[in-house]
Coordinates of C-alpha atoms and ligand atoms in Angstrom, one line a residue:
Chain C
X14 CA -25.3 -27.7 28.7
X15 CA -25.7 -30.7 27.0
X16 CA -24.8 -29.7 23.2
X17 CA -24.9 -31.5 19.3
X18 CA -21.7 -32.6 18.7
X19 CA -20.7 -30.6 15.8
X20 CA -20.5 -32.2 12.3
X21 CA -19.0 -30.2 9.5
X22 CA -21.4 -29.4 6.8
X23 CA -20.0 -29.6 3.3
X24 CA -21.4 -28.7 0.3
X25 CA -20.3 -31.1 -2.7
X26 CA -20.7 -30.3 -6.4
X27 CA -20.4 -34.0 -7.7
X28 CA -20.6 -33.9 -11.6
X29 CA -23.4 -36.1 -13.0
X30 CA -21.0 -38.5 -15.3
X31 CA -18.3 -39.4 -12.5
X32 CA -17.9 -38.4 -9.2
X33 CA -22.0 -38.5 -8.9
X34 CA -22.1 -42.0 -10.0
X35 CA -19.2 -42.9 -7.6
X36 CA -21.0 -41.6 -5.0
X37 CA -23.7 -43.6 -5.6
X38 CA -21.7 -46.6 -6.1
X39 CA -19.5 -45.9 -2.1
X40 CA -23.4 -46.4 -1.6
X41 CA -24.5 -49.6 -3.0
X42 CA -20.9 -51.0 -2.0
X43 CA -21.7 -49.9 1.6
X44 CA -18.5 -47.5 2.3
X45 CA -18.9 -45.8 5.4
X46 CA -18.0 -41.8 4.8
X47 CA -19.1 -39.0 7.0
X48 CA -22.7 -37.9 6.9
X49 CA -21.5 -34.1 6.1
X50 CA -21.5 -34.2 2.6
X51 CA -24.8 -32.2 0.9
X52 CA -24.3 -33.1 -2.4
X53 CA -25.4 -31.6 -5.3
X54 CA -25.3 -33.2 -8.9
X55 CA -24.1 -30.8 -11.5
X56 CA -23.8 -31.5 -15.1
X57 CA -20.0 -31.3 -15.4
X58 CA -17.2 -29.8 -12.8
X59 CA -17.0 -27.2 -15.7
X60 CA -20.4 -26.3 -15.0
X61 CA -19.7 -24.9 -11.1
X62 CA -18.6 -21.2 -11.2
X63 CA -16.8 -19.1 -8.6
X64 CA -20.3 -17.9 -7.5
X65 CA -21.4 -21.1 -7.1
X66 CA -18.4 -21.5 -4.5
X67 CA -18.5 -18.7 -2.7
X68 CA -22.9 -18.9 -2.7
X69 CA -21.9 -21.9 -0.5
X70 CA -19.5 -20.8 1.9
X71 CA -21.9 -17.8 2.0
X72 CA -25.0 -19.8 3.1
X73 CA -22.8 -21.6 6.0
X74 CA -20.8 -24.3 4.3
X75 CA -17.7 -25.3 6.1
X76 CA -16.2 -27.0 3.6
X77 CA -16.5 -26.9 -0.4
X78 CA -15.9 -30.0 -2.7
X79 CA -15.9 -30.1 -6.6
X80 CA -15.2 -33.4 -8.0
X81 CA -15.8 -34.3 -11.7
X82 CA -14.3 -37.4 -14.0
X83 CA -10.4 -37.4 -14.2
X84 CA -8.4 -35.7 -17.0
X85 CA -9.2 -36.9 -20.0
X86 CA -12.5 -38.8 -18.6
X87 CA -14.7 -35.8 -18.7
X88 CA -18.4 -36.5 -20.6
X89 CA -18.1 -33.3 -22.2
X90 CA -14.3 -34.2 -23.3
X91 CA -12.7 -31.1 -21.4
X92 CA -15.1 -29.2 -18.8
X93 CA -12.9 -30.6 -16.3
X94 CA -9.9 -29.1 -18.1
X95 CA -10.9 -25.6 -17.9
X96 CA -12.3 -26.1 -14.6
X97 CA -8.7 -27.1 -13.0
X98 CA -7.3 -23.9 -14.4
X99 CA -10.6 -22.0 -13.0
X100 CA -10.5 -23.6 -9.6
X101 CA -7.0 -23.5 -9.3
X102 CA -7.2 -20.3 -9.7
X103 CA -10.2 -19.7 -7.2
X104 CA -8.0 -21.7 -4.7
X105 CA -5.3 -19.7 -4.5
X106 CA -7.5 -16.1 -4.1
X107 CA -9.2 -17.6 -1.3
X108 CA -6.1 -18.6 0.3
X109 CA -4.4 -14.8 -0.9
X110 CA -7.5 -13.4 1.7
X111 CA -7.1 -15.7 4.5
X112 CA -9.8 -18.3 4.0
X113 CA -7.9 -21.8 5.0
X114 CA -7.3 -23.4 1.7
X115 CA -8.8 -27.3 3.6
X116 CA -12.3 -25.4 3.3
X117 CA -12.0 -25.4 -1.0
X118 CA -11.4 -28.9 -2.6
X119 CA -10.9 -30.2 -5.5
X120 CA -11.0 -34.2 -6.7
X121 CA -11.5 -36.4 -9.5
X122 CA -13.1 -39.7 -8.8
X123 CA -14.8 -42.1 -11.7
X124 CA -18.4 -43.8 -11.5
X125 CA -16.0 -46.7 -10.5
X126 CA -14.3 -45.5 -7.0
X127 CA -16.5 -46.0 -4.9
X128 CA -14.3 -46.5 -2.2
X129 CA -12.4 -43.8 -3.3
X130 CA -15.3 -41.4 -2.8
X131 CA -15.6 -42.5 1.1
X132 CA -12.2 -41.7 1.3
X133 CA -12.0 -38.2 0.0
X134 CA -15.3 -37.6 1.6
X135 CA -13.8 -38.7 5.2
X136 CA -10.5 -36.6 4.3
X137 CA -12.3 -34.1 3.3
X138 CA -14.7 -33.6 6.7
X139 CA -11.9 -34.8 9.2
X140 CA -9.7 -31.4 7.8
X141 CA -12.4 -29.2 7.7
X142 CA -13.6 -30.5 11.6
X143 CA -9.8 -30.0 12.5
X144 CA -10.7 -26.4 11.5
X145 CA -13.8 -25.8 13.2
X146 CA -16.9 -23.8 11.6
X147 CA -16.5 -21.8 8.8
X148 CA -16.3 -18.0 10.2
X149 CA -15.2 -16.0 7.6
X150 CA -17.6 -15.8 4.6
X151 CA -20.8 -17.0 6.1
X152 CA -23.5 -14.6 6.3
X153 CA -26.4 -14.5 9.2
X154 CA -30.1 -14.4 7.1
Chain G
X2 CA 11.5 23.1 -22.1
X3 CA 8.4 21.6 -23.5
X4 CA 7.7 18.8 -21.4
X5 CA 7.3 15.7 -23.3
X6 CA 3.1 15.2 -22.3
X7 CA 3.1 18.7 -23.9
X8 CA 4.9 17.1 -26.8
X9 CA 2.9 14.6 -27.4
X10 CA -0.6 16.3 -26.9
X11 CA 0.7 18.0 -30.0
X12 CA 1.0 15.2 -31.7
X13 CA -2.3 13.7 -30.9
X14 CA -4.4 17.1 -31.8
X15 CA -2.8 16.7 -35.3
X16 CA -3.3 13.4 -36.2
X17 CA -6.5 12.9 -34.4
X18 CA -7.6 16.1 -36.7
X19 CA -6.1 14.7 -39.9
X20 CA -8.0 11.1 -39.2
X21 CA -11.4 13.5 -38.7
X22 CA -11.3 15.5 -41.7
X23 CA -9.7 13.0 -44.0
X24 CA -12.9 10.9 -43.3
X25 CA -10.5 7.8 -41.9
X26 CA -12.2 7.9 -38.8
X27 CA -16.0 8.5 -37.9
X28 CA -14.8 9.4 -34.1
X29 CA -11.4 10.0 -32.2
X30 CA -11.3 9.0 -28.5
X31 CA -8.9 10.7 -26.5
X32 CA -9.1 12.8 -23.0
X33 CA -10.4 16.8 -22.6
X34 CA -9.1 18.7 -19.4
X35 CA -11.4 18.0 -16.2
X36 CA -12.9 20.6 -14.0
X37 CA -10.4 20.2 -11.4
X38 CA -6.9 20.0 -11.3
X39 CA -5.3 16.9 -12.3
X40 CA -8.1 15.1 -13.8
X41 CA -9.4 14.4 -17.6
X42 CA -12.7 13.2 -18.9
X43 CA -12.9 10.7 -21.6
X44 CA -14.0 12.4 -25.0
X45 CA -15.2 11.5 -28.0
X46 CA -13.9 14.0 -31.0
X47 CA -16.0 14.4 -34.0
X48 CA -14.5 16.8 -35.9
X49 CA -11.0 18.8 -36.4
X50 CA -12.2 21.9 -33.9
X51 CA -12.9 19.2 -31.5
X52 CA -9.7 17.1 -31.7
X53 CA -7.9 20.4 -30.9
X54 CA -9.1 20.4 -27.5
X55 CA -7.8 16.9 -26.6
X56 CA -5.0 16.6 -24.3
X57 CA -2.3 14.2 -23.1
X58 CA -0.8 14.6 -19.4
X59 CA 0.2 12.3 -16.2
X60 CA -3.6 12.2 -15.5
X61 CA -4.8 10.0 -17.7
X62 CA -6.1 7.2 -15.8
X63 CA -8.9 6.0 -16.9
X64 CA -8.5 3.3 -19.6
X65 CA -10.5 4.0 -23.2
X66 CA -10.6 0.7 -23.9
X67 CA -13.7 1.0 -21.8
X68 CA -15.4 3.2 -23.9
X69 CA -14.3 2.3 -26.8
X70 CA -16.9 -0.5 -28.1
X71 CA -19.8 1.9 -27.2
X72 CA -18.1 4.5 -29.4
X73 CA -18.1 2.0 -32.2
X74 CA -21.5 1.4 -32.4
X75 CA -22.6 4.9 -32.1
X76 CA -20.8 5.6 -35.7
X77 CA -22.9 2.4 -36.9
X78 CA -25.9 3.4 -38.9
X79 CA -28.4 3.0 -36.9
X80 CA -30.7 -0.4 -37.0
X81 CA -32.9 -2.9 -35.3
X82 CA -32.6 -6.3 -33.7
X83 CA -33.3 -8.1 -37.0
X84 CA -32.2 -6.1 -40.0
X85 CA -29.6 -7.0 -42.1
X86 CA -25.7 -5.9 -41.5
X87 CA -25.1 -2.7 -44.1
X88 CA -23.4 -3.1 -46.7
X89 CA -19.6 -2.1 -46.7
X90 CA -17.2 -1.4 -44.4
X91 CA -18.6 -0.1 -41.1
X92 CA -17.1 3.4 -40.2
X93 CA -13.9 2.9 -37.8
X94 CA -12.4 5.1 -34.5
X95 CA -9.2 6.9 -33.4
X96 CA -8.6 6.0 -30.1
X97 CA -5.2 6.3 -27.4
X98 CA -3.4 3.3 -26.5
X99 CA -0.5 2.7 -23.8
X100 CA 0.5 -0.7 -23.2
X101 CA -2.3 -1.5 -20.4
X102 CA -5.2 0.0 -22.4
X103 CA -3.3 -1.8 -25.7
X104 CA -3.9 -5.1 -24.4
X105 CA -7.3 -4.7 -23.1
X106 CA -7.9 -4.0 -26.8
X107 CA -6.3 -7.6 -27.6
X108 CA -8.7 -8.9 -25.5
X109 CA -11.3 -7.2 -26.5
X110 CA -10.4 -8.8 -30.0
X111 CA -10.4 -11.9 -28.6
X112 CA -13.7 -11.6 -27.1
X113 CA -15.5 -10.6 -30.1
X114 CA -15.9 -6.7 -28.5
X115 CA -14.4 -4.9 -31.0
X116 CA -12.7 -5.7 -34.6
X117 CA -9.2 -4.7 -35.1
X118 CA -10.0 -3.4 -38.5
X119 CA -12.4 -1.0 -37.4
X120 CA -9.8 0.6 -35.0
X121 CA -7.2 3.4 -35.6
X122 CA -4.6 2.9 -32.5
X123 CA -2.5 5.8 -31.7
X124 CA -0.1 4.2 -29.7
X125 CA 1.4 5.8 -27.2
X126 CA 4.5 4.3 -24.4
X127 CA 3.4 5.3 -20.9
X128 CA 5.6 6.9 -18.6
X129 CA 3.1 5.9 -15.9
X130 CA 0.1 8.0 -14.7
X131 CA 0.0 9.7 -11.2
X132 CA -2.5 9.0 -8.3
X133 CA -4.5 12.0 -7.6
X134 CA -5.1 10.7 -4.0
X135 CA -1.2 10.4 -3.4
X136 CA -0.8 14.2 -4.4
X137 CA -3.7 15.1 -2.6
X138 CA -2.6 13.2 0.6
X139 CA 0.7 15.3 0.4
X140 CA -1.3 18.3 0.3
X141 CA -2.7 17.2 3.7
X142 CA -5.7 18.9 3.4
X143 CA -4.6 22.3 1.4
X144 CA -6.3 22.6 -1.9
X145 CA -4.5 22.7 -5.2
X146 CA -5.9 25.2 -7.7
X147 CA -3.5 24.3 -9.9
X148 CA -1.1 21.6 -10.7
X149 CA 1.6 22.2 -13.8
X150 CA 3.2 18.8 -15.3
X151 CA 7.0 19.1 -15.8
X152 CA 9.0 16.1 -17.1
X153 CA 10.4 14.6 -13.8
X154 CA 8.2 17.3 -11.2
X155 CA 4.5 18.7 -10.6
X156 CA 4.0 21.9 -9.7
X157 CA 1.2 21.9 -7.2
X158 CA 0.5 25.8 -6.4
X159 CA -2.8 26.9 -4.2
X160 CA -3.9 29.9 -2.0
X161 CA -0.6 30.7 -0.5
X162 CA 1.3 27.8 -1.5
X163 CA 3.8 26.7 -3.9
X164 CA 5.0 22.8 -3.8
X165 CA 7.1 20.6 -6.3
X166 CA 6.6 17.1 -6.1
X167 CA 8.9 14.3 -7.3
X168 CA 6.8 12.7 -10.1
X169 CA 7.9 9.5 -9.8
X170 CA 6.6 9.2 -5.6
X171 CA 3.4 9.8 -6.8
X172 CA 2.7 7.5 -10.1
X173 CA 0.1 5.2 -9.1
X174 CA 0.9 1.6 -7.8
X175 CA 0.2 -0.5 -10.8
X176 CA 2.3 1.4 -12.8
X177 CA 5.2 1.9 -11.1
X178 CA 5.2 -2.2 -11.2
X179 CA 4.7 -2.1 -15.0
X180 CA 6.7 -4.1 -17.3
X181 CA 5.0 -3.6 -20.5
X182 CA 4.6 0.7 -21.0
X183 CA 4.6 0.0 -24.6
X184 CA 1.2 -0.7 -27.3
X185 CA 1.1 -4.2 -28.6
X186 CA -0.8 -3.5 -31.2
X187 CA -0.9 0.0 -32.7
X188 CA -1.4 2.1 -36.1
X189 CA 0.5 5.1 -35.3
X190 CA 2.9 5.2 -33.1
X191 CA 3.5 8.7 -31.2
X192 CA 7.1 9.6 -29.9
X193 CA 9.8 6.7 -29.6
X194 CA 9.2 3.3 -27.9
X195 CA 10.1 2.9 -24.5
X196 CA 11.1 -1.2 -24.6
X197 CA 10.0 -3.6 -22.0
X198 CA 11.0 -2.1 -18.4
X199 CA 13.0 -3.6 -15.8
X200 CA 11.2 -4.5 -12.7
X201 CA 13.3 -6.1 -9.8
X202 CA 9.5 -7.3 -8.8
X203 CA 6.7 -6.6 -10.4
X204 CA 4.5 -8.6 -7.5
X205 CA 6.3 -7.1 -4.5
X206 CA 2.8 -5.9 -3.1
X207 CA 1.2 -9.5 -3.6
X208 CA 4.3 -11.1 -1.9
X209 CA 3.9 -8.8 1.1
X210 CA 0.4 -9.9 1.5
X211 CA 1.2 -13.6 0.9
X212 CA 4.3 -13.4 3.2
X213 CA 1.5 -12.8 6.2
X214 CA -0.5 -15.7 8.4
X215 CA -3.5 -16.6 7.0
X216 CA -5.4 -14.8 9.8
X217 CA -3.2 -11.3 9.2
X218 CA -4.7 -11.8 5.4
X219 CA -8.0 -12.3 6.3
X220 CA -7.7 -9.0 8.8
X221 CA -5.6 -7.2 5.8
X222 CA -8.5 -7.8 3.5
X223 CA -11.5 -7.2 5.9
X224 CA -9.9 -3.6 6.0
X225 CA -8.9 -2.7 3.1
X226 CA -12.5 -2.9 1.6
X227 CA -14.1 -1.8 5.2
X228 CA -15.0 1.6 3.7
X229 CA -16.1 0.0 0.4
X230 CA -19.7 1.9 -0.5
X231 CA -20.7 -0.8 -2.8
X232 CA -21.2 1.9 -6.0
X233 CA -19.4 -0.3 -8.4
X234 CA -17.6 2.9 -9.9
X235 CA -14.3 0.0 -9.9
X236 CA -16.6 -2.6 -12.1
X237 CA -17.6 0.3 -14.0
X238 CA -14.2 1.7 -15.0
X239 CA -13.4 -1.9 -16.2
X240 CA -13.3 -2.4 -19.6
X241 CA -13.9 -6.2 -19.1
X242 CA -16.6 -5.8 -16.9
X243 CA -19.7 -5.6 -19.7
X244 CA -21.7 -8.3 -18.5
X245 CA -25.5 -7.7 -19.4
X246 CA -26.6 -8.3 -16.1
X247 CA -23.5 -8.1 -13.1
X248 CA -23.9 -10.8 -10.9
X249 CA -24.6 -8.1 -8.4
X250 CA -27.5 -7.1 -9.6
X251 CA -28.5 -10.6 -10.2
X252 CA -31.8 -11.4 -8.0
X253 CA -32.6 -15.4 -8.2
X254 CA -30.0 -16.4 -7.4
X255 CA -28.6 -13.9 -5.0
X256 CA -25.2 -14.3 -5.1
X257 CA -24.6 -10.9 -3.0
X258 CA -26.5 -9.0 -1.0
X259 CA -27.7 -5.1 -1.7
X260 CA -26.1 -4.4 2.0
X261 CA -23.0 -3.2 2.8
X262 CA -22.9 -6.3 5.6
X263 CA -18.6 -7.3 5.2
X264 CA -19.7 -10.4 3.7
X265 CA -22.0 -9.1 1.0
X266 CA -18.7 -7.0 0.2
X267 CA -16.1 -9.4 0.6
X268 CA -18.0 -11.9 -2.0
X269 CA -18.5 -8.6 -4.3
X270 CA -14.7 -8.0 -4.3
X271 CA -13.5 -11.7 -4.3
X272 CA -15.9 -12.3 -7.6
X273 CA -15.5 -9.3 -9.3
X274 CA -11.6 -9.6 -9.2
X275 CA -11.9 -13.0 -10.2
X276 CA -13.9 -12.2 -12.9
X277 CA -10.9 -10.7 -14.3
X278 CA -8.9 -13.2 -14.2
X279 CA -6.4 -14.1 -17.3
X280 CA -7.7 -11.2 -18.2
X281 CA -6.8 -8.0 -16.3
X282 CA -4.0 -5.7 -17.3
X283 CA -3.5 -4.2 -14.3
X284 CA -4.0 -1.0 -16.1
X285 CA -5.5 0.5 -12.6
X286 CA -8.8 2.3 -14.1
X287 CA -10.5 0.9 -11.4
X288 CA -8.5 1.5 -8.4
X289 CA -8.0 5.3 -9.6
X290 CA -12.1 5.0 -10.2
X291 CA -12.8 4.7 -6.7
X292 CA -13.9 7.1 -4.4
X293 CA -13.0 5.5 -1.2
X294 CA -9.4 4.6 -2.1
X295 CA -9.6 1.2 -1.4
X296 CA -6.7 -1.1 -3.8
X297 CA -8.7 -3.9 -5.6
X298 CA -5.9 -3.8 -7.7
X299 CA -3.9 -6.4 -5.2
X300 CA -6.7 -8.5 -6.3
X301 CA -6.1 -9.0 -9.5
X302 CA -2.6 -8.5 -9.4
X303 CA -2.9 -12.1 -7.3
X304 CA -4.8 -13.3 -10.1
X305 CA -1.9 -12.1 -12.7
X306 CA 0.7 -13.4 -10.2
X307 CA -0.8 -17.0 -10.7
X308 CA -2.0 -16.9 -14.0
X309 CA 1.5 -16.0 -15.3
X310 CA 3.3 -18.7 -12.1
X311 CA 0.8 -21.6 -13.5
X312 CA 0.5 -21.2 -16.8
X313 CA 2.8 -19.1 -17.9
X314 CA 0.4 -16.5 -19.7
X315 CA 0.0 -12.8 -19.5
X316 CA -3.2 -11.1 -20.5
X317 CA -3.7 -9.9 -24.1
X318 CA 0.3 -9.7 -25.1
X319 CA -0.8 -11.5 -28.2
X320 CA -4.3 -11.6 -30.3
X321 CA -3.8 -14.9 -31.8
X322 CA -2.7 -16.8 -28.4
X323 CA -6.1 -17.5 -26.3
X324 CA -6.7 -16.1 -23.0
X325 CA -5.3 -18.2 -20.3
X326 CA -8.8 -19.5 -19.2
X327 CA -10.5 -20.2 -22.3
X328 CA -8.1 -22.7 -22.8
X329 CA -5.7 -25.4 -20.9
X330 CA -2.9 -27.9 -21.1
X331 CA -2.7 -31.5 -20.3
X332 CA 0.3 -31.1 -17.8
X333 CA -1.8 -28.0 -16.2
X334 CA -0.9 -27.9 -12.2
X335 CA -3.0 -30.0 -10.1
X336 CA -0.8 -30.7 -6.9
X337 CA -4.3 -29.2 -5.0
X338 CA -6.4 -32.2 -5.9
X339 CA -7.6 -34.4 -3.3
X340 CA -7.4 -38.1 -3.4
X341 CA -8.3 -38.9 0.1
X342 CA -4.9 -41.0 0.6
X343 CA -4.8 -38.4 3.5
X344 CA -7.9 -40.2 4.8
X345 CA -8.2 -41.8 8.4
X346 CA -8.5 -45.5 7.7
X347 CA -11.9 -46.4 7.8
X348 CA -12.9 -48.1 11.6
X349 CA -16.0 -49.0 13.1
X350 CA -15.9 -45.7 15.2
X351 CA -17.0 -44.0 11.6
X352 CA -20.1 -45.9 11.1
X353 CA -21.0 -45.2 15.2
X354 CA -20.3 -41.5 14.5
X355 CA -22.5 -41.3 11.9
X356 CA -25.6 -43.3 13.8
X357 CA -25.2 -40.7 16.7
X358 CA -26.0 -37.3 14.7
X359 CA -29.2 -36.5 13.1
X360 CA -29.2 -34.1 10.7
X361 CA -32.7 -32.3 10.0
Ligands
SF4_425 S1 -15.2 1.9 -6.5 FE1 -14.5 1.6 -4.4 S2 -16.2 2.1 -3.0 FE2 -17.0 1.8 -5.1 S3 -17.6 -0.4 -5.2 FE3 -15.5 -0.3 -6.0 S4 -14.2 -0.6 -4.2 FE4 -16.2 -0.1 -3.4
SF4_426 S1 -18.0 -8.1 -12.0 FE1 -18.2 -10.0 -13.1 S2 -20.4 -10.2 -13.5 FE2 -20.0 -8.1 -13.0 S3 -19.7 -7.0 -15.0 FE3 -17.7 -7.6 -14.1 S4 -17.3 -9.6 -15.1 FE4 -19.4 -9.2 -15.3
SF4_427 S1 -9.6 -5.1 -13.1 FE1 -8.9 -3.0 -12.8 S2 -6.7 -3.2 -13.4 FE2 -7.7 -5.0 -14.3 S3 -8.3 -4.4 -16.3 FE3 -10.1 -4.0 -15.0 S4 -9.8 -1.8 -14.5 FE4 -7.8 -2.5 -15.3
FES428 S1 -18.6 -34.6 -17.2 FE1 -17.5 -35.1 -15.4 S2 -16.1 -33.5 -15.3 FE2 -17.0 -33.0 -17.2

């Protein structure tokens, strides 16, 4: 049976004022990542919620990303602050019920790493593909 | 010998009766016997004949924090959405506190639920509460009529039984891992304070789970809400669950399903613990709400566990420190963030990999 070869599908909450830009700059610069990133622009990584996570790995994400501007870089002065605590938090309770902690990540890239993005992208899909499809939280519609 | 719940229902009938007819308090919120053995339903005293029907015993468990901001505004003088705040002081409730129920109050302050000056706290130091499901599963099946409280023993007694039971086997989970039986903040205090208690592990539970591989969680957790019914009795029981509109019920987005599919469950009991986060007491209202005996409570003890590991804060100890979410610290933990230094070098098999899939 001749079969797709399977390609982790990751859904990434980029924050408008970093990570989104950076993204957009691995772009322009032409840094090869993995197509498996669906990327969606949110104001500020204090902006994405638990719900917002798990609505994700619900709908059939393998993988999670949320990556905002570094400490002390956030538009917003310190979304990203409480969001490390918040996510942090979120990490470990997915682990505490058995969901591999590679599927829920968490970065900080500026408008200015480009090449940075490609990488965490690429380190981000080749852990998730070492895992396989998500099994656990994803619900059949 | 007067056993010391007996004791201190005493004291609560008088002082809830002297608050009432002095006028100090509009409304007393305490417990009234249920209409089966070992339970109590939340009351709200209105007068001195009422407050002598209150009681205090090892059955307490539902917390009145809960209650407690709905009973405050039904002493407000009634008025609509934009008329102007009355004038004066607003009338003020007697309500119980142990240490769990205490610091839900604290956090209730701190969330703008309730004002500390319109409360009367008659603090109380719990001995810990018992589980009505851990007696009943003792009983294996024979029904108590009645159950008498003694000090360090219950006396269960039904059709042609007779049964003492240790106490202390059958105090409920979260309070046999309590470390903080005493108010923080209180008005009266009634009998002595107990002190902080020692606990060789307070997380003991959580460490067993953690202790597992990650499959064995995931199988541990897909069974211990399997019976789950999805009628929210836990959220209910919650006195930080007031949310207008639960993200259950929620309808664009969707964020759980009406079903009781394990998924739709699983994200119900992930979020609603984590909802709770930096916030929950662990004062167990909701585990001892629920029908089906399932113990969210590991949950949130998780939650505490890592809230208190990471940033070294414990919910509602102290009204002027903020709760540990609504607030941060430079040097916060971040060992979990990615910087794709893990990355496989970039080679031209990446760009071929990419060319060969197409995504619809
Ligand atoms: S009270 Fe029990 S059965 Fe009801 S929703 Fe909560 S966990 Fe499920
Ligand atoms: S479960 Fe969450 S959304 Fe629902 S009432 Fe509680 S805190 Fe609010
Ligand atoms: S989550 Fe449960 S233990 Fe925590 S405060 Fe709410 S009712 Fe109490
Ligand atoms: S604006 Fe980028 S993290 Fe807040």
């Amino acid at each position: 049976m001749e079969t797709k070869k399977w390609e982790p599908r990751i859904v990434a909450f980029l924050c408008n004022w970093c990570s989104y830009a950076g993204a957009d700059l691995a772009g322009v610069s032409r840094y090869q990542y993995p197509p498996s990133l669906r990327i969606i622009r949110v104001p500020c990584s204090g902006r994405v919620s638990a719900n917002m996570v798990l609505d994700a790995l619900k709908s059939g994400a393998d993988g999670v990303l949320v990556s905002g501007c570094h400490p002390g870089d956030c538009h917003y002065i310190s979304g990203n602050m409480y969001a490390r605590r918040r996510l942090a938090l979120l990490k470990s309770l997915l682990e505490f019920i058995g969901i591999e902690p590679e599927r829920f990540n968490v970065s900080w890239i500026s408008a200015s790493e480009g090449k940075q993005f490609a990488e965490v992208a690429r380190e981000v899909t080749e852990k998730v593909r070492a895992l396989g499809p998500a099994r656990h939280l994803v619900k059949d519609f | 010998m007067e056993s010391s719940s007996s004791k201190i229902t005493d004291e609560i009938r008088a002082e809830a009766s002297r608050l009432l007819s002095s006028g100090e308090v509009a409304a007393f919120l305490g417990f009234v016997p249920g209409s089966l053995p070992m339970t109590v339903r939340p009351f709200v005293a209105r007068s001195s004949e009422d407050a002598a029907r209150l009681v205090w015993n090892s059955f307490c468990v539902m917390n009145l924090a809960n209650y407690l901001p709905e009973v405050l505004k039904s002493v407000e003088p009634p008025r609509g959405p934009g008329d102007p705040e009355p004038e004066g002081p607003l009338p003020r409730v007697g309500v119980l506190a142990t240490g769990c129920w205490s610091r839900n109050m604290v956090v209730q302050i701190q969330e703008n639920r309730i004002q500390r000056d319109r409360v009367v706290i008659l603090g109380i130091s719990s001995r810990g509460m018992v589980d009505r499901k851990k007696v009943l599963a003792r009983l294996g099946g024979r029904e108590a009529l009645k159950v008498e409280e003694q000090d360090h023993s219950l006396l269960v007694s039904g059709r042609a039984f007779n049964e003492e039971i240790p106490r202390w086997e059958v105090v409920r989970d979260n309070c046999r891992s309590c470390v903080h039986p005493d108010p923080v903040i209180w008005d009266i205090m009634i009998g002595e304070r107990a002190g902080d208690r020692q606990n060789a592990n307070r997380f003991a539970q959580v460490e067993e789970i953690e202790s597992l591989a990650p499959e064995e969680r995931w199988a541990w957790f897909q069974e211990e809400i399997s019976s789950c019914i999805r009628c929210y009795a836990c959220r209910n029981a919650c006195p930080l669950c007031y949310c207008p509109t639960c993200f259950v019920d929620d309808s664009r987005p969707q964020w759980v399903g009406k079903s009781i599919e394990p998924v739709d469950t699983a994200i119900f009991h992930i979020l609603r613990a984590y909802h709770c986060a930096g916030r929950c007491t662990d004062c167990g209202a909701c585990e001892s709400a629920c029908p089906m005996g399932i113990r969210m409570r590991l949950f949130t003890k998780k939650l505490e566990k890592d809230v208190l590991e990471m940033y070294g804060a414990e919910a509602g100890m102290d009204p002027e420190t903020p709760l540990p979410l609504s607030t941060f610290s430079p040097d916060d933990p971040q060992d979990f963030i990615v910087t794709g230094q893990e990355s496989p070098k970039s080679t031209g098999d990446e760009a071929g990999r990419s060319g060969e899939v197409s995504q619809s």
